[in-house]
mmCIF file of C-alpha atoms in Angstrom:
data_model
loop_
_atom_site.group_PDB
_atom_site.id
_atom_site.type_symbol
_atom_site.label_atom_id
_atom_site.label_comp_id
_atom_site.label_asym_id
_atom_site.label_seq_id
_atom_site.Cartn_x
_atom_site.Cartn_y
_atom_site.Cartn_z
ATOM 1 C CA MET A 261 85.903 -9.923 65.630
ATOM 2 C CA SER A 262 83.187 -8.859 63.184
ATOM 3 C CA LEU A 263 81.764 -6.369 65.685
ATOM 4 C CA ALA A 264 85.251 -4.994 66.371
ATOM 5 C CA ILE A 265 85.741 -4.449 62.630
ATOM 6 C CA LEU A 266 82.278 -2.839 62.376
ATOM 7 C CA PHE A 267 83.016 -0.251 65.071
ATOM 8 C CA GLY A 268 86.673 0.126 64.052
ATOM 9 C CA VAL A 269 85.832 1.033 60.452
ATOM 10 C CA PHE A 270 83.065 3.353 61.664
ATOM 11 C CA VAL A 271 85.356 5.258 64.043
ATOM 12 C CA LEU A 272 88.169 5.389 61.470
ATOM 13 C CA GLY A 273 85.801 6.809 58.875
ATOM 14 C CA LEU A 274 84.693 9.563 61.246
ATOM 15 C CA VAL A 275 88.289 10.370 62.224
ATOM 16 C CA ILE A 276 89.491 10.762 58.625
ATOM 17 C CA GLY A 277 86.479 12.892 57.748
ATOM 18 C CA LEU A 278 84.373 10.624 55.538
ATOM 19 C CA PRO A 279 80.681 11.562 55.292
ATOM 20 C CA VAL A 280 78.685 9.810 58.005
ATOM 21 C CA ALA A 281 76.485 8.029 55.441
ATOM 22 C CA VAL A 282 79.549 6.619 53.674
ATOM 23 C CA THR A 283 81.059 5.573 57.001
ATOM 24 C CA LEU A 284 77.889 3.729 58.009
ATOM 25 C CA GLY A 285 77.730 1.963 54.655
ATOM 26 C CA LEU A 286 81.392 0.907 54.623
ATOM 27 C CA SER A 287 81.368 -0.401 58.185
ATOM 28 C CA SER A 288 78.156 -2.359 57.507
ATOM 29 C CA LEU A 289 79.618 -3.780 54.302
ATOM 30 C CA CYS A 290 82.757 -4.995 56.117
ATOM 31 C CA TYR A 291 80.629 -6.713 58.769
ATOM 32 C CA LEU A 292 78.421 -8.485 56.216
ATOM 33 C CA LEU A 293 81.447 -9.693 54.232
ATOM 34 C CA LEU A 294 83.120 -11.073 57.356
ATOM 35 C CA GLU A 295 79.938 -12.801 58.507
ATOM 36 C CA GLY A 296 79.193 -14.214 55.042
ATOM 37 C CA ILE A 297 75.734 -12.591 54.981
ATOM 38 C CA PRO A 298 74.372 -12.004 51.425
ATOM 39 C CA LEU A 299 74.940 -8.385 50.358
ATOM 40 C CA VAL A 300 71.358 -8.171 49.136
ATOM 41 C CA VAL A 301 70.620 -7.249 52.773
ATOM 42 C CA ILE A 302 72.051 -3.773 52.125
ATOM 43 C CA PRO A 303 69.494 -2.594 49.514
ATOM 44 C CA GLN A 304 66.689 -4.370 51.383
ATOM 45 C CA LYS A 305 67.393 -2.665 54.701
ATOM 46 C CA LEU A 306 68.374 0.632 53.072
ATOM 47 C CA PHE A 307 65.031 0.853 51.271
ATOM 48 C CA ALA A 308 63.135 -0.294 54.371
ATOM 49 C CA GLY A 309 64.771 2.520 56.358
ATOM 50 C CA MET A 310 63.686 5.159 53.839
ATOM 51 C CA ASP A 311 60.244 3.661 53.179
ATOM 52 C CA VAL A 312 58.695 5.360 56.193
ATOM 53 C CA PHE A 313 55.765 7.692 55.577
ATOM 54 C CA VAL A 314 56.735 10.185 58.277
ATOM 55 C CA LEU A 315 60.085 10.855 56.548
ATOM 56 C CA LEU A 316 58.164 12.811 53.908
ATOM 57 C CA CYS A 317 58.177 15.565 56.550
ATOM 58 C CA ILE A 318 61.855 16.146 55.851
ATOM 59 C CA PRO A 319 61.694 17.423 52.249
ATOM 60 C CA GLY A 320 58.486 19.282 53.097
ATOM 61 C CA PHE A 321 59.888 21.265 56.008
ATOM 62 C CA ILE A 322 63.246 21.828 54.281
ATOM 63 C CA LEU A 323 61.434 23.269 51.253
ATOM 64 C CA ALA A 324 59.156 25.405 53.438
ATOM 65 C CA GLY A 325 62.138 26.821 55.355
ATOM 66 C CA ASN A 326 64.107 27.566 52.184
ATOM 67 C CA LEU A 327 61.121 29.259 50.539
ATOM 68 C CA MET A 328 60.568 31.444 53.603
ATOM 69 C CA ASN A 329 64.265 32.292 53.830
ATOM 70 C CA GLY A 330 64.259 33.370 50.202
ATOM 71 C CA GLY A 331 61.062 35.340 50.738
ATOM 72 C CA GLY A 332 62.315 37.961 53.195
ATOM 73 C CA ILE A 333 61.443 36.297 56.481
ATOM 74 C CA THR A 334 64.691 36.839 58.433
ATOM 75 C CA PRO A 335 64.790 40.677 58.303
ATOM 76 C CA ARG A 336 61.151 40.889 59.336
ATOM 77 C CA ILE A 337 61.590 38.554 62.299
ATOM 78 C CA VAL A 338 64.698 40.458 63.435
ATOM 79 C CA ARG A 339 62.896 43.804 63.121
ATOM 80 C CA PHE A 340 59.968 42.579 65.229
ATOM 81 C CA ALA A 341 62.264 41.034 67.856
ATOM 82 C CA ASN A 342 64.271 44.270 68.003
ATOM 83 C CA ALA A 343 61.136 46.379 68.518
ATOM 84 C CA LEU A 344 60.013 43.970 71.248
ATOM 85 C CA VAL A 345 63.169 43.718 73.395
ATOM 86 C CA GLY A 346 65.852 45.906 71.783
ATOM 87 C CA TRP A 347 65.271 48.749 74.263
ATOM 88 C CA MET A 348 66.564 46.694 77.206
ATOM 89 C CA ARG A 349 70.213 46.600 78.307
ATOM 90 C CA GLY A 350 72.007 44.314 75.874
ATOM 91 C CA GLY A 351 69.001 44.713 73.575
ATOM 92 C CA LEU A 352 70.610 43.391 70.411
ATOM 93 C CA GLY A 353 71.673 40.245 72.267
ATOM 94 C CA LEU A 354 68.104 39.774 73.489
ATOM 95 C CA THR A 355 66.866 40.453 69.950
ATOM 96 C CA ASN A 356 69.209 37.726 68.746
ATOM 97 C CA VAL A 357 67.747 35.147 71.143
ATOM 98 C CA THR A 358 64.150 36.210 70.474
ATOM 99 C CA GLY A 359 64.749 36.069 66.727
ATOM 100 C CA SER A 360 66.139 32.543 67.054
ATOM 101 C CA MET A 361 63.082 31.431 69.026
ATOM 102 C CA LEU A 362 60.760 32.802 66.351
ATOM 103 C CA PHE A 363 62.904 31.568 63.462
ATOM 104 C CA GLY A 364 63.163 28.105 65.040
ATOM 105 C CA GLY A 365 59.461 27.578 64.470
ATOM 106 C CA ILE A 366 60.096 27.860 60.738
ATOM 107 C CA SER A 367 63.498 26.404 59.870
ATOM 108 C CA GLY A 368 63.659 23.459 62.302
ATOM 109 C CA THR A 369 67.460 23.359 62.090
ATOM 110 C CA ALA A 370 70.124 25.000 64.242
ATOM 111 C CA VAL A 371 72.596 25.440 61.382
ATOM 112 C CA ALA A 372 70.060 27.385 59.274
ATOM 113 C CA ASP A 373 69.312 29.572 62.286
ATOM 114 C CA ALA A 374 72.998 30.256 63.014
ATOM 115 C CA ALA A 375 73.722 31.165 59.398
ATOM 116 C CA SER A 376 70.592 33.260 58.730
ATOM 117 C CA ILE A 377 70.211 35.114 62.032
ATOM 118 C CA GLY A 378 73.992 35.280 62.532
ATOM 119 C CA GLY A 379 74.604 36.766 59.090
ATOM 120 C CA MET A 380 72.370 39.701 60.021
ATOM 121 C CA MET A 381 72.832 40.080 63.767
ATOM 122 C CA ILE A 382 76.543 39.473 64.395
ATOM 123 C CA PRO A 383 77.886 42.329 62.188
ATOM 124 C CA GLY A 384 75.182 44.639 63.560
ATOM 125 C CA MET A 385 76.033 43.778 67.173
ATOM 126 C CA VAL A 386 79.760 44.357 66.576
ATOM 127 C CA ARG A 387 79.056 47.765 64.987
ATOM 128 C CA ALA A 388 76.865 48.662 67.974
ATOM 129 C CA GLY A 389 79.692 48.032 70.472
ATOM 130 C CA TYR A 390 79.336 44.370 71.440
ATOM 131 C CA THR A 391 82.484 42.236 71.362
ATOM 132 C CA PRO A 392 82.790 39.846 68.389
ATOM 133 C CA ALA A 393 83.166 36.879 70.770
ATOM 134 C CA PHE A 394 79.978 37.680 72.694
ATOM 135 C CA SER A 395 78.062 38.354 69.456
ATOM 136 C CA ALA A 396 79.109 34.957 68.082
ATOM 137 C CA ALA A 397 78.454 33.180 71.387
ATOM 138 C CA VAL A 398 74.901 34.427 71.898
ATOM 139 C CA THR A 399 74.045 33.604 68.266
ATOM 140 C CA ALA A 400 75.482 30.083 68.442
ATOM 141 C CA ALA A 401 73.834 29.331 71.794
ATOM 142 C CA SER A 402 70.407 30.625 70.775
ATOM 143 C CA SER A 403 70.478 28.742 67.451
ATOM 144 C CA THR A 404 70.132 25.471 69.372
ATOM 145 C CA VAL A 405 66.548 26.420 70.265
ATOM 146 C CA GLY A 406 65.503 25.860 66.624
ATOM 147 C CA PRO A 407 65.338 22.042 66.653
ATOM 148 C CA ILE A 408 63.535 22.014 70.036
ATOM 149 C CA ILE A 409 60.655 24.340 69.123
ATOM 150 C CA PRO A 410 58.543 22.617 66.419
ATOM 151 C CA PRO A 411 59.177 21.718 63.644
ATOM 152 C CA SER A 412 62.382 19.758 64.293
ATOM 153 C CA MET A 413 64.481 17.688 61.894
ATOM 154 C CA PRO A 414 66.108 15.610 64.688
ATOM 155 C CA MET A 415 62.700 14.697 66.071
ATOM 156 C CA ILE A 416 61.531 13.536 62.644
ATOM 157 C CA ILE A 417 64.579 11.252 62.503
ATOM 158 C CA VAL A 418 63.816 9.970 66.003
ATOM 159 C CA GLY A 419 60.238 9.195 64.981
ATOM 160 C CA ALA A 420 61.415 7.249 61.946
ATOM 161 C CA LEU A 421 63.904 5.272 64.039
ATOM 162 C CA SER A 422 61.639 4.429 66.954
ATOM 163 C CA GLY A 423 58.027 4.701 65.837
ATOM 164 C CA ILE A 424 57.281 7.443 68.406
ATOM 165 C CA SER A 425 54.647 9.908 67.150
ATOM 166 C CA VAL A 426 56.420 12.798 65.401
ATOM 167 C CA GLY A 427 53.440 15.063 66.020
ATOM 168 C CA LYS A 428 53.591 14.459 69.762
ATOM 169 C CA MET A 429 57.351 14.995 69.814
ATOM 170 C CA PHE A 430 56.972 18.296 67.962
ATOM 171 C CA ILE A 431 54.499 19.505 70.575
ATOM 172 C CA ALA A 432 56.607 18.075 73.416
ATOM 173 C CA GLY A 433 59.492 20.355 72.446
ATOM 174 C CA ALA A 434 57.504 23.593 72.724
ATOM 175 C CA ILE A 435 57.785 24.210 76.498
ATOM 176 C CA PRO A 436 61.460 23.101 76.801
ATOM 177 C CA GLY A 437 62.334 25.273 73.791
ATOM 178 C CA ILE A 438 60.643 28.331 75.269
ATOM 179 C CA LEU A 439 62.358 27.686 78.624
ATOM 180 C CA MET A 440 65.734 27.492 76.884
ATOM 181 C CA GLY A 441 65.116 30.769 75.096
ATOM 182 C CA LEU A 442 63.943 32.605 78.207
ATOM 183 C CA ALA A 443 66.859 31.285 80.269
ATOM 184 C CA MET A 444 69.348 32.462 77.633
ATOM 185 C CA MET A 445 67.679 35.879 77.583
ATOM 186 C CA VAL A 446 68.157 36.163 81.360
ATOM 187 C CA THR A 447 71.804 35.123 80.995
ATOM 188 C CA CYS A 448 72.320 37.615 78.179
ATOM 189 C CA TYR A 449 70.767 40.433 80.220
ATOM 190 C CA ILE A 450 72.915 39.699 83.294
ATOM 191 C CA ILE A 451 76.105 39.707 81.183
ATOM 192 C CA ALA A 452 75.012 42.902 79.416
ATOM 193 C CA VAL A 453 74.421 44.706 82.729
ATOM 194 C CA ARG A 454 77.757 43.578 84.164
ATOM 195 C CA ARG A 455 79.682 44.581 81.038
ATOM 196 C CA ASN A 456 77.601 47.701 80.354
ATOM 197 C CA PHE A 457 76.651 46.670 76.852
ATOM 198 C CA PRO A 458 74.598 49.257 74.918
ATOM 199 C CA HIS A 459 70.858 49.419 74.456
ATOM 200 C CA GLN A 460 68.598 51.301 72.076
ATOM 201 C CA PRO A 461 65.887 53.818 72.902
ATOM 202 C CA TRP A 462 62.332 52.503 73.045
ATOM 203 C CA GLN A 463 60.976 52.741 69.501
ATOM 204 C CA GLY A 464 57.359 53.107 70.534
ATOM 205 C CA PHE A 465 54.241 51.013 70.167
ATOM 206 C CA GLY A 466 53.882 52.265 66.600
ATOM 207 C CA GLU A 467 57.085 50.534 65.479
ATOM 208 C CA LEU A 468 56.171 47.461 67.532
ATOM 209 C CA GLY A 469 52.825 47.263 65.757
ATOM 210 C CA ARG A 470 54.292 47.894 62.298
ATOM 211 C CA SER A 471 57.024 45.302 62.789
ATOM 212 C CA PHE A 472 54.468 42.765 64.045
ATOM 213 C CA VAL A 473 52.282 43.335 60.982
ATOM 214 C CA GLY A 474 55.364 42.959 58.779
ATOM 215 C CA ALA A 475 56.346 39.686 60.450
ATOM 216 C CA PHE A 476 52.799 38.373 60.911
ATOM 217 C CA TRP A 477 52.731 36.032 57.914
ATOM 218 C CA ALA A 478 56.105 34.598 58.875
ATOM 219 C CA LEU A 479 55.082 34.067 62.495
ATOM 220 C CA ALA A 480 51.744 32.597 61.447
ATOM 221 C CA MET A 481 53.597 29.671 59.890
ATOM 222 C CA THR A 482 54.544 28.442 63.373
ATOM 223 C CA GLY A 483 50.905 28.761 64.417
ATOM 224 C CA LEU A 484 49.886 26.824 61.313
ATOM 225 C CA ILE A 485 52.254 23.961 62.141
ATOM 226 C CA VAL A 486 51.472 23.755 65.866
ATOM 227 C CA GLY A 487 47.754 24.370 65.408
ATOM 228 C CA GLY A 488 47.443 21.686 62.757
ATOM 229 C CA LEU A 489 49.175 19.131 64.958
ATOM 230 C CA LEU A 490 47.349 19.991 68.204
ATOM 231 C CA SER A 491 43.938 20.020 66.549
ATOM 232 C CA GLY A 492 44.554 16.734 64.769
ATOM 233 C CA ILE A 493 43.426 18.253 61.470
ATOM 234 C CA ALA A 494 46.708 17.345 59.780
ATOM 235 C CA THR A 495 49.487 14.813 60.256
ATOM 236 C CA PRO A 496 53.105 16.053 60.422
ATOM 237 C CA THR A 497 53.621 15.057 56.762
ATOM 238 C CA GLU A 498 50.490 16.893 55.655
ATOM 239 C CA THR A 499 51.528 19.884 57.748
ATOM 240 C CA ALA A 500 54.904 19.973 55.968
ATOM 241 C CA VAL A 501 53.188 20.061 52.562
ATOM 242 C CA ILE A 502 50.764 22.778 53.690
ATOM 243 C CA ALA A 503 53.691 24.779 55.113
ATOM 244 C CA SER A 504 55.531 24.566 51.776
ATOM 245 C CA VAL A 505 52.527 25.859 49.825
ATOM 246 C CA TYR A 506 51.992 28.569 52.449
ATOM 247 C CA ALA A 507 55.658 29.638 52.268
ATOM 248 C CA PHE A 508 55.467 29.862 48.464
ATOM 249 C CA VAL A 509 52.335 32.026 48.540
ATOM 250 C CA VAL A 510 53.702 34.323 51.264
ATOM 251 C CA GLY A 511 57.128 34.746 49.647
ATOM 252 C CA CYS A 512 55.859 35.290 46.101
ATOM 253 C CA PHE A 513 52.561 37.122 46.525
ATOM 254 C CA ILE A 514 52.472 38.725 50.001
ATOM 255 C CA TYR A 515 56.075 39.738 50.758
ATOM 256 C CA ARG A 516 56.868 39.723 47.019
ATOM 257 C CA GLU A 517 60.560 39.088 47.704
ATOM 258 C CA LEU A 518 60.693 35.612 46.203
ATOM 259 C CA PRO A 519 61.012 35.864 42.396
ATOM 260 C CA LEU A 520 59.409 32.965 40.558
ATOM 261 C CA ARG A 521 62.653 32.391 38.636
ATOM 262 C CA LYS A 522 64.388 31.447 41.924
ATOM 263 C CA VAL A 523 61.812 28.840 42.942
ATOM 264 C CA PRO A 524 63.165 25.978 40.756
ATOM 265 C CA LYS A 525 66.666 26.389 42.251
ATOM 266 C CA ILE A 526 65.209 26.410 45.785
ATOM 267 C CA ILE A 527 63.280 23.210 45.017
ATOM 268 C CA ILE A 528 66.412 21.517 43.619
ATOM 269 C CA ASP A 529 68.571 22.609 46.603
ATOM 270 C CA SER A 530 65.900 21.367 49.013
ATOM 271 C CA ALA A 531 65.685 18.036 47.186
ATOM 272 C CA VAL A 532 69.466 17.564 47.345
ATOM 273 C CA THR A 533 69.518 18.325 51.081
ATOM 274 C CA ALA A 534 66.588 15.987 51.752
ATOM 275 C CA ALA A 535 68.176 13.226 49.640
ATOM 276 C CA ALA A 536 71.386 13.421 51.656
ATOM 277 C CA ILE A 537 69.455 13.079 54.917
ATOM 278 C CA LEU A 538 67.340 10.194 53.609
ATOM 279 C CA ALA A 539 70.430 8.354 52.331
ATOM 280 C CA LEU A 540 71.914 8.747 55.807
ATOM 281 C CA VAL A 541 68.738 7.336 57.380
ATOM 282 C CA GLY A 542 68.658 4.400 54.957
ATOM 283 C CA LEU A 543 72.276 3.396 55.526
ATOM 284 C CA ALA A 544 71.807 3.886 59.245
ATOM 285 C CA ASN A 545 68.986 1.360 59.115
ATOM 286 C CA VAL A 546 71.454 -1.227 57.773
ATOM 287 C CA PHE A 547 73.855 -0.376 60.598
ATOM 288 C CA GLY A 548 71.021 -0.460 63.130
ATOM 289 C CA TRP A 549 69.810 -3.857 61.889
ATOM 290 C CA ILE A 550 73.286 -5.240 62.565
ATOM 291 C CA LEU A 551 73.287 -3.786 66.089
ATOM 292 C CA VAL A 552 69.863 -5.249 66.842
ATOM 293 C CA SER A 553 70.804 -8.668 65.412
ATOM 294 C CA GLU A 554 73.845 -8.663 67.700
ATOM 295 C CA ARG A 555 71.624 -7.617 70.649
ATOM 296 C CA ILE A 556 73.749 -4.521 71.308
ATOM 297 C CA PRO A 557 70.818 -2.424 72.666
ATOM 298 C CA GLN A 558 69.919 -5.169 75.138
ATOM 299 C CA MET A 559 73.558 -5.612 76.168
ATOM 300 C CA ILE A 560 73.901 -1.897 76.903
ATOM 301 C CA SER A 561 70.685 -1.926 78.894
ATOM 302 C CA ASP A 562 71.660 -5.035 80.869
ATOM 303 C CA THR A 563 75.143 -3.643 81.618
ATOM 304 C CA VAL A 564 73.833 -0.350 83.004
ATOM 305 C CA LEU A 565 71.015 -2.031 84.935
ATOM 306 C CA SER A 566 73.535 -4.381 86.522
ATOM 307 C CA ILE A 567 75.199 -1.265 87.989
ATOM 308 C CA THR A 568 72.018 0.578 88.991
ATOM 309 C CA ASP A 569 68.324 0.386 88.259
ATOM 310 C CA ASN A 570 67.561 3.740 89.879
ATOM 311 C CA LYS A 571 65.584 5.783 87.361
ATOM 312 C CA TYR A 572 67.222 9.107 88.263
ATOM 313 C CA ALA A 573 70.738 7.666 88.219
ATOM 314 C CA VAL A 574 70.109 6.141 84.786
ATOM 315 C CA ILE A 575 68.815 9.489 83.451
ATOM 316 C CA LEU A 576 71.981 11.152 84.760
ATOM 317 C CA LEU A 577 74.175 8.541 83.049
ATOM 318 C CA ILE A 578 72.300 8.941 79.758
ATOM 319 C CA ASN A 579 72.689 12.718 79.924
ATOM 320 C CA LEU A 580 76.416 12.456 80.575
ATOM 321 C CA VAL A 581 76.881 10.015 77.694
ATOM 322 C CA LEU A 582 74.941 12.190 75.239
ATOM 323 C CA LEU A 583 76.675 15.407 76.328
ATOM 324 C CA VAL A 584 80.064 13.801 75.697
ATOM 325 C CA VAL A 585 78.958 12.232 72.400
ATOM 326 C CA GLY A 586 77.536 15.584 71.258
ATOM 327 C CA MET A 587 80.981 17.133 71.669
ATOM 328 C CA PHE A 588 82.431 14.815 69.032
ATOM 329 C CA MET A 589 79.627 13.646 66.727
ATOM 330 C CA GLU A 590 77.104 15.298 64.422
ATOM 331 C CA THR A 591 73.524 15.268 65.772
ATOM 332 C CA ILE A 592 71.774 13.014 63.257
ATOM 333 C CA ALA A 593 74.608 10.470 63.287
ATOM 334 C CA ALA A 594 74.559 10.349 67.096
ATOM 335 C CA LEU A 595 70.781 9.838 67.132
ATOM 336 C CA ILE A 596 70.939 7.092 64.529
ATOM 337 C CA ILE A 597 73.578 5.140 66.428
ATOM 338 C CA LEU A 598 72.577 5.720 70.053
ATOM 339 C CA PHE A 599 68.891 6.601 70.253
ATOM 340 C CA VAL A 600 67.366 3.110 70.068
ATOM 341 C CA PRO A 601 69.828 1.474 72.526
ATOM 342 C CA LEU A 602 69.411 4.308 75.020
ATOM 343 C CA LEU A 603 65.629 4.333 74.527
ATOM 344 C CA THR A 604 65.602 0.636 75.479
ATOM 345 C CA LEU A 605 67.550 1.458 78.625
ATOM 346 C CA ALA A 606 65.341 4.441 79.520
ATOM 347 C CA THR A 607 62.049 2.606 79.070
ATOM 348 C CA ASN A 608 63.346 -0.300 81.178
ATOM 349 C CA VAL A 609 63.545 2.062 84.173
ATOM 350 C CA GLY A 610 60.156 3.675 83.482
ATOM 351 C CA VAL A 611 61.038 6.780 81.447
ATOM 352 C CA ASP A 612 58.301 7.879 79.034
ATOM 353 C CA PRO A 613 59.544 7.537 75.402
ATOM 354 C CA ILE A 614 58.464 11.072 74.441
ATOM 355 C CA HIS A 615 60.117 12.504 77.555
ATOM 356 C CA PHE A 616 63.307 10.631 76.680
ATOM 357 C CA ALA A 617 63.211 11.802 73.041
ATOM 358 C CA VAL A 618 63.018 15.455 74.082
ATOM 359 C CA PHE A 619 65.926 15.446 76.514
ATOM 360 C CA ALA A 620 68.003 13.273 74.165
ATOM 361 C CA VAL A 621 67.604 15.813 71.337
ATOM 362 C CA LEU A 622 68.227 18.680 73.769
ATOM 363 C CA ASN A 623 71.495 17.033 74.841
ATOM 364 C CA LEU A 624 72.754 16.814 71.276
ATOM 365 C CA MET A 625 71.690 20.385 70.490
ATOM 366 C CA ILE A 626 73.991 21.571 73.264
ATOM 367 C CA GLY A 627 76.756 19.647 71.487
ATOM 368 C CA LEU A 628 76.406 21.976 68.479
ATOM 369 C CA THR A 629 78.046 24.728 70.533
ATOM 370 C CA THR A 630 80.783 22.726 72.242
ATOM 371 C CA PRO A 631 84.295 22.014 70.966
ATOM 372 C CA PRO A 632 85.761 20.230 69.131
ATOM 373 C CA VAL A 633 82.917 19.648 66.612
ATOM 374 C CA GLY A 634 80.399 22.381 67.505
ATOM 375 C CA ILE A 635 79.353 23.380 64.006
ATOM 376 C CA CYS A 636 77.172 26.335 65.110
ATOM 377 C CA MET A 637 80.080 27.649 67.184
ATOM 378 C CA PHE A 638 82.398 27.549 64.158
ATOM 379 C CA ILE A 639 79.815 29.137 61.824
ATOM 380 C CA CYS A 640 79.260 32.067 64.193
ATOM 381 C CA ALA A 641 82.973 32.500 64.977
ATOM 382 C CA ASN A 642 83.634 32.675 61.240
ATOM 383 C CA ILE A 643 80.912 35.294 60.693
ATOM 384 C CA ALA A 644 82.249 37.366 63.622
ATOM 385 C CA LYS A 645 85.877 36.872 62.503
ATOM 386 C CA ALA A 646 86.671 36.041 66.134
ATOM 387 C CA PRO A 647 89.159 33.435 67.438
ATOM 388 C CA VAL A 648 87.328 30.240 68.404
ATOM 389 C CA SER A 649 89.053 30.272 71.819
ATOM 390 C CA THR A 650 87.439 33.612 72.714
ATOM 391 C CA VAL A 651 84.041 32.414 71.478
ATOM 392 C CA ILE A 652 84.325 29.289 73.644
ATOM 393 C CA ARG A 653 84.951 31.438 76.734
ATOM 394 C CA ALA A 654 82.004 33.675 75.869
ATOM 395 C CA LEU A 655 79.812 30.604 75.344
ATOM 396 C CA ALA A 656 80.482 29.174 78.817
ATOM 397 C CA PRO A 657 77.621 31.010 80.660
ATOM 398 C CA PHE A 658 75.129 30.031 77.948
ATOM 399 C CA LEU A 659 76.259 26.401 78.030
ATOM 400 C CA LEU A 660 75.763 26.314 81.794
ATOM 401 C CA THR A 661 72.300 27.825 81.367
ATOM 402 C CA ASN A 662 71.324 25.271 78.722
ATOM 403 C CA ILE A 663 72.627 22.386 80.830
ATOM 404 C CA LEU A 664 70.510 23.651 83.739
ATOM 405 C CA ILE A 665 67.418 23.613 81.489
ATOM 406 C CA LEU A 666 68.435 20.147 80.271
ATOM 407 C CA PHE A 667 68.386 18.766 83.808
ATOM 408 C CA LEU A 668 65.072 20.481 84.561
ATOM 409 C CA VAL A 669 63.545 18.846 81.483
ATOM 410 C CA SER A 670 65.191 15.511 82.334
ATOM 411 C CA TYR A 671 63.859 15.361 85.892
ATOM 412 C CA ILE A 672 60.482 17.086 85.445
ATOM 413 C CA PRO A 673 58.705 14.924 82.827
ATOM 414 C CA ALA A 674 55.602 17.137 82.737
ATOM 415 C CA LEU A 675 57.592 19.854 80.934
ATOM 416 C CA SER A 676 57.706 17.629 77.871
ATOM 417 C CA THR A 677 54.715 15.292 78.322
ATOM 418 C CA TRP A 678 51.899 17.662 79.320
ATOM 419 C CA LEU A 679 51.207 19.191 75.889
ATOM 420 C CA PRO A 680 51.342 15.830 74.033
ATOM 421 C CA SER A 681 48.836 14.443 76.551
ATOM 422 C CA LEU A 682 46.322 16.991 75.278
ATOM 423 C CA MET A 683 46.447 15.332 71.835
ATOM 424 C CA GLU A 684 45.145 11.995 73.162
#
């Protein structure tokens, strides 16, 4: 009965639109009251969930991304991407995907990518002759690359929940993220050729060089993050701090588009965002402690293994579950609730934890562009002023492409485990 109340209150809270953190806290509170467990457990487990050193990455990378956004990074990345691929058929669509791949190495979040790149690219694509639905679709689809290419907020959460090395997970996402981006570029090009979308004239190596120089300091931030992790010089938390200082220096003194008077507001906004995420993680730890004490992860694992213990069949089942969950639930909430139980199941059939973490996050990124709760889809449809139904139809080819990459990553472990093996 207590478990039924726990899950019932949780589902009800999500349905009526309560914040996920509040929903987790309320459902946990109801369970503890019914079981007669002292309520002091809540602050104990909440603090224990937040008292994880690696979670310091979150405010660091959020601050770094916000400082770079305020310092003129987006226009420079878009200009470089346009000079690189804008001359091809459907060039602005390809620029959109390329820009998202480059921007993903800085922001670490799909929503930031969709809003920043979309705010610039979607109106420009519509003016150039692309349909609003296609412009929104390619932006929403490509924004999901951000949390796969390092840094990645979902992977930081996964590391805090499971103890898997965040640095290794960051590096593990590099090849799958690049594959996703390249596959979406191919899809975009095929659609552009079939629908005769416009392209721009080649702007010359001079513009390519100038745009690269203009974007160099922005692009170097990705190299700083990846290089620091691969070399072992810095931990993910130290890298986040270095990235924040770097972003401040670049925005204020190199690009000179970040006025010092705006920095305090950026710091406050970043702190508020980080606090919301950390509160969610802390309350999720209370919820997770209840699940573990009730042996829910082991029950899920035993149930599935009683049906099949074939590694490839289990991977397929996990993918199907996460794809469906991603359609209805926000990414961080889904990871908090499902990651540990599914990790137990995956490791029981011999799946490498880092390999599992990558395709689990990839699954939920795809959910950001699927109805009914695809937040990136809604953001881009709103920017394009296009009906969501038309954006969903335009998204279909990109969703199929991303699902294909998902299954490649799921069934070819080396795509996500090779680079992390170099860190050992």
